[in-house]
Amino acid sequence: MALEAGISPETLRKIETGRLPTPAFGTVVQLSEVLGISLAELADVWRTGPAHGSAREKAAFAADAVEAASQHR
């Protein structure tokens, strides 16, 4: 998925694990296109996700959201 989105696998791992908690907007756009979901859907997931908590908790939520989206691909 990373290469399809034009990012390195390491960048994707960093996003998934919270080591890159705020990816560049272009990266988000590329990932949404690869996953076949709109930016509006991603924004909804972000808004309804955990508002508080550790970076690890937020990363786990984001990874779950990416996994769920990739299964609908």
CSV table of N, CA and C in Angstrom, one decimal:
chain,number,residue,atom,x,y,z
A,1,MET,N,0.8,-1.2,0.0
A,1,MET,CA,0.0,0.0,0.0
A,1,MET,C,0.9,1.3,0.0
A,2,ALA,N,1.9,1.2,0.7
A,2,ALA,CA,2.8,2.4,0.8
A,2,ALA,C,3.3,2.8,-0.5
A,3,LEU,N,3.9,1.8,-1.3
A,3,LEU,CA,4.4,2.1,-2.6
A,3,LEU,C,3.4,2.6,-3.5
A,4,GLU,N,2.2,2.1,-3.5
A,4,GLU,CA,1.0,2.6,-4.3
A,4,GLU,C,0.7,4.0,-4.0
A,5,ALA,N,0.9,4.4,-2.8
A,5,ALA,CA,0.6,5.8,-2.3
A,5,ALA,C,1.8,6.7,-2.6
A,6,GLY,N,2.9,6.2,-3.0
A,6,GLY,CA,4.1,7.0,-3.3
A,6,GLY,C,4.9,7.4,-2.1
A,7,ILE,N,4.7,6.6,-1.0
A,7,ILE,CA,5.5,6.8,0.2
A,7,ILE,C,6.3,5.6,0.5
A,8,SER,N,7.2,5.7,1.4
A,8,SER,CA,8.1,4.6,1.7
A,8,SER,C,7.3,3.7,2.8
A,9,PRO,N,7.6,2.4,2.8
A,9,PRO,CA,7.0,1.5,3.8
A,9,PRO,C,7.4,2.1,5.2
A,10,GLU,N,8.5,2.6,5.4
A,10,GLU,CA,8.9,3.2,6.7
A,10,GLU,C,8.0,4.3,7.1
A,11,THR,N,7.7,5.2,6.2
A,11,THR,CA,6.8,6.3,6.5
A,11,THR,C,5.4,5.8,6.9
A,12,LEU,N,4.9,4.8,6.2
A,12,LEU,CA,3.6,4.2,6.6
A,12,LEU,C,3.7,3.6,8.0
A,13,ARG,N,4.8,2.9,8.3
A,13,ARG,CA,5.0,2.3,9.6
A,13,ARG,C,5.0,3.4,10.7
A,14,LYS,N,5.7,4.5,10.4
A,14,LYS,CA,5.7,5.6,11.3
A,14,LYS,C,4.3,6.2,11.6
A,15,ILE,N,3.5,6.3,10.5
A,15,ILE,CA,2.1,6.8,10.7
A,15,ILE,C,1.3,5.8,11.6
A,16,GLU,N,1.5,4.5,11.3
A,16,GLU,CA,0.7,3.5,12.0
A,16,GLU,C,1.1,3.4,13.4
A,17,THR,N,2.3,3.7,13.8
A,17,THR,CA,2.8,3.5,15.1
A,17,THR,C,2.8,4.8,15.9
A,18,GLY,N,2.4,5.9,15.3
A,18,GLY,CA,2.4,7.1,16.0
A,18,GLY,C,3.7,7.9,16.0
A,19,ARG,N,4.7,7.4,15.4
A,19,ARG,CA,6.0,8.1,15.3
A,19,ARG,C,6.0,9.3,14.3
A,20,LEU,N,4.9,9.3,13.5
A,20,LEU,CA,4.7,10.4,12.6
A,20,LEU,C,3.2,10.7,12.7
A,21,PRO,N,2.8,11.4,13.9
A,21,PRO,CA,1.4,11.6,14.2
A,21,PRO,C,0.7,12.6,13.3
A,22,THR,N,1.4,13.4,12.6
A,22,THR,CA,0.8,14.4,11.7
A,22,THR,C,1.5,14.3,10.4
A,23,PRO,N,1.0,13.4,9.5
A,23,PRO,CA,1.6,13.2,8.2
A,23,PRO,C,1.2,14.4,7.3
A,24,ALA,N,2.0,14.7,6.3
A,24,ALA,CA,1.8,15.8,5.4
A,24,ALA,C,0.4,15.6,4.7
A,25,PHE,N,-0.2,16.7,4.4
A,25,PHE,CA,-1.6,16.6,3.8
A,25,PHE,C,-1.5,15.7,2.5
A,26,GLY,N,-0.5,15.9,1.7
A,26,GLY,CA,-0.3,15.2,0.5
A,26,GLY,C,-0.2,13.7,0.7
A,27,THR,N,0.4,13.3,1.8
A,27,THR,CA,0.5,11.9,2.2
A,27,THR,C,-0.9,11.3,2.5
A,28,VAL,N,-1.7,12.1,3.2
A,28,VAL,CA,-3.0,11.7,3.6
A,28,VAL,C,-3.9,11.5,2.3
A,29,VAL,N,-3.8,12.5,1.4
A,29,VAL,CA,-4.5,12.4,0.1
A,29,VAL,C,-4.1,11.2,-0.6
A,30,GLN,N,-2.8,10.9,-0.7
A,30,GLN,CA,-2.4,9.7,-1.5
A,30,GLN,C,-2.9,8.4,-0.8
A,31,LEU,N,-2.8,8.3,0.5
A,31,LEU,CA,-3.3,7.1,1.2
A,31,LEU,C,-4.8,7.0,1.0
A,32,SER,N,-5.6,8.1,1.0
A,32,SER,CA,-7.0,8.0,0.8
A,32,SER,C,-7.3,7.5,-0.6
A,33,GLU,N,-6.6,7.9,-1.6
A,33,GLU,CA,-6.8,7.5,-2.9
A,33,GLU,C,-6.5,6.0,-3.1
A,34,VAL,N,-5.4,5.5,-2.5
A,34,VAL,CA,-5.1,4.1,-2.6
A,34,VAL,C,-6.1,3.2,-1.8
A,35,LEU,N,-6.6,3.7,-0.7
A,35,LEU,CA,-7.6,3.0,0.1
A,35,LEU,C,-9.0,3.1,-0.6
A,36,GLY,N,-9.2,4.0,-1.5
A,36,GLY,CA,-10.5,4.2,-2.1
A,36,GLY,C,-11.5,4.8,-1.2
A,37,ILE,N,-11.1,5.7,-0.3
A,37,ILE,CA,-12.0,6.4,0.6
A,37,ILE,C,-11.8,7.9,0.5
A,38,SER,N,-12.8,8.6,0.7
A,38,SER,CA,-12.7,10.1,0.5
A,38,SER,C,-12.0,10.7,1.7
A,39,LEU,N,-11.6,11.9,1.5
A,39,LEU,CA,-11.0,12.7,2.6
A,39,LEU,C,-12.1,13.0,3.6
A,40,ALA,N,-13.3,13.2,3.2
A,40,ALA,CA,-14.4,13.4,4.1
A,40,ALA,C,-14.6,12.2,5.1
A,41,GLU,N,-14.5,11.0,4.5
A,41,GLU,CA,-14.6,9.8,5.4
A,41,GLU,C,-13.4,9.8,6.4
A,42,LEU,N,-12.2,10.1,5.9
A,42,LEU,CA,-11.1,10.1,6.8
A,42,LEU,C,-11.2,11.2,7.9
A,43,ALA,N,-11.8,12.3,7.5
A,43,ALA,CA,-12.0,13.4,8.5
A,43,ALA,C,-13.0,12.9,9.6
A,44,ASP,N,-14.1,12.2,9.1
A,44,ASP,CA,-15.1,11.7,10.1
A,44,ASP,C,-14.4,10.7,11.1
A,45,VAL,N,-13.6,9.9,10.6
A,45,VAL,CA,-12.9,8.9,11.4
A,45,VAL,C,-12.0,9.6,12.5
A,46,TRP,N,-11.3,10.7,12.0
A,46,TRP,CA,-10.5,11.4,12.9
A,46,TRP,C,-11.3,12.1,13.9
A,47,ARG,N,-12.4,12.8,13.5
A,47,ARG,CA,-13.2,13.5,14.5
A,47,ARG,C,-13.9,12.6,15.5
A,48,THR,N,-14.3,11.4,15.1
A,48,THR,CA,-15.0,10.5,16.0
A,48,THR,C,-14.0,9.6,16.8
A,49,GLY,N,-12.7,9.7,16.5
A,49,GLY,CA,-11.7,8.9,17.2
A,49,GLY,C,-11.4,9.5,18.6
A,50,PRO,N,-10.5,8.9,19.3
A,50,PRO,CA,-10.2,9.3,20.6
A,50,PRO,C,-9.7,10.7,20.7
A,51,ALA,N,-10.3,11.6,21.4
A,51,ALA,CA,-9.9,13.0,21.5
A,51,ALA,C,-8.7,13.2,22.4
A,52,HIS,N,-8.6,12.3,23.4
A,52,HIS,CA,-7.5,12.4,24.3
A,52,HIS,C,-6.8,11.0,24.4
A,53,GLY,N,-5.7,11.0,25.0
A,53,GLY,CA,-5.0,9.7,25.1
A,53,GLY,C,-3.6,9.9,24.5
A,54,SER,N,-2.8,8.9,24.7
A,54,SER,CA,-1.4,8.9,24.3
A,54,SER,C,-1.3,8.8,22.8
A,55,ALA,N,-0.2,9.1,22.3
A,55,ALA,CA,0.1,9.0,20.9
A,55,ALA,C,0.0,7.5,20.5
A,56,ARG,N,0.3,6.6,21.3
A,56,ARG,CA,0.2,5.2,21.0
A,56,ARG,C,-1.3,4.8,20.8
A,57,GLU,N,-2.1,5.3,21.7
A,57,GLU,CA,-3.6,5.0,21.6
A,57,GLU,C,-4.1,5.6,20.3
A,58,LYS,N,-3.7,6.8,19.9
A,58,LYS,CA,-4.2,7.5,18.7
A,58,LYS,C,-3.7,6.7,17.5
A,59,ALA,N,-2.4,6.3,17.6
A,59,ALA,CA,-1.8,5.5,16.5
A,59,ALA,C,-2.5,4.2,16.3
A,60,ALA,N,-2.9,3.5,17.4
A,60,ALA,CA,-3.6,2.3,17.3
A,60,ALA,C,-5.0,2.5,16.7
A,61,PHE,N,-5.6,3.6,17.0
A,61,PHE,CA,-6.9,3.9,16.4
A,61,PHE,C,-6.8,4.1,14.9
A,62,ALA,N,-5.7,4.9,14.5
A,62,ALA,CA,-5.5,5.2,13.1
A,62,ALA,C,-5.2,3.9,12.4
A,63,ALA,N,-4.4,3.0,12.9
A,63,ALA,CA,-4.0,1.8,12.3
A,63,ALA,C,-5.2,0.9,12.1
A,64,ASP,N,-6.1,0.9,13.1
A,64,ASP,CA,-7.4,0.1,12.9
A,64,ASP,C,-8.2,0.7,11.8
A,65,ALA,N,-8.3,2.0,11.7
A,65,ALA,CA,-9.1,2.7,10.7
A,65,ALA,C,-8.5,2.4,9.3
A,66,VAL,N,-7.2,2.4,9.2
A,66,VAL,CA,-6.6,2.1,7.9
A,66,VAL,C,-6.8,0.6,7.5
A,67,GLU,N,-6.7,-0.2,8.5
A,67,GLU,CA,-7.0,-1.7,8.2
A,67,GLU,C,-8.4,-1.9,7.8
A,68,ALA,N,-9.4,-1.3,8.5
A,68,ALA,CA,-10.8,-1.4,8.1
A,68,ALA,C,-11.0,-0.9,6.7
A,69,ALA,N,-10.4,0.3,6.4
A,69,ALA,CA,-10.6,0.8,5.1
A,69,ALA,C,-10.0,0.0,4.0
A,70,SER,N,-8.9,-0.6,4.3
A,70,SER,CA,-8.2,-1.5,3.3
A,70,SER,C,-9.0,-2.7,3.0
A,71,GLN,N,-9.7,-3.2,4.0
A,71,GLN,CA,-10.6,-4.4,3.8
A,71,GLN,C,-11.7,-4.1,2.9
A,72,HIS,N,-12.2,-2.9,2.8
A,72,HIS,CA,-13.3,-2.5,1.9
A,72,HIS,C,-12.9,-2.2,0.5
A,73,ARG,N,-11.6,-2.2,0.3
A,73,ARG,CA,-11.0,-1.8,-1.0
A,73,ARG,C,-11.4,-2.7,-2.1
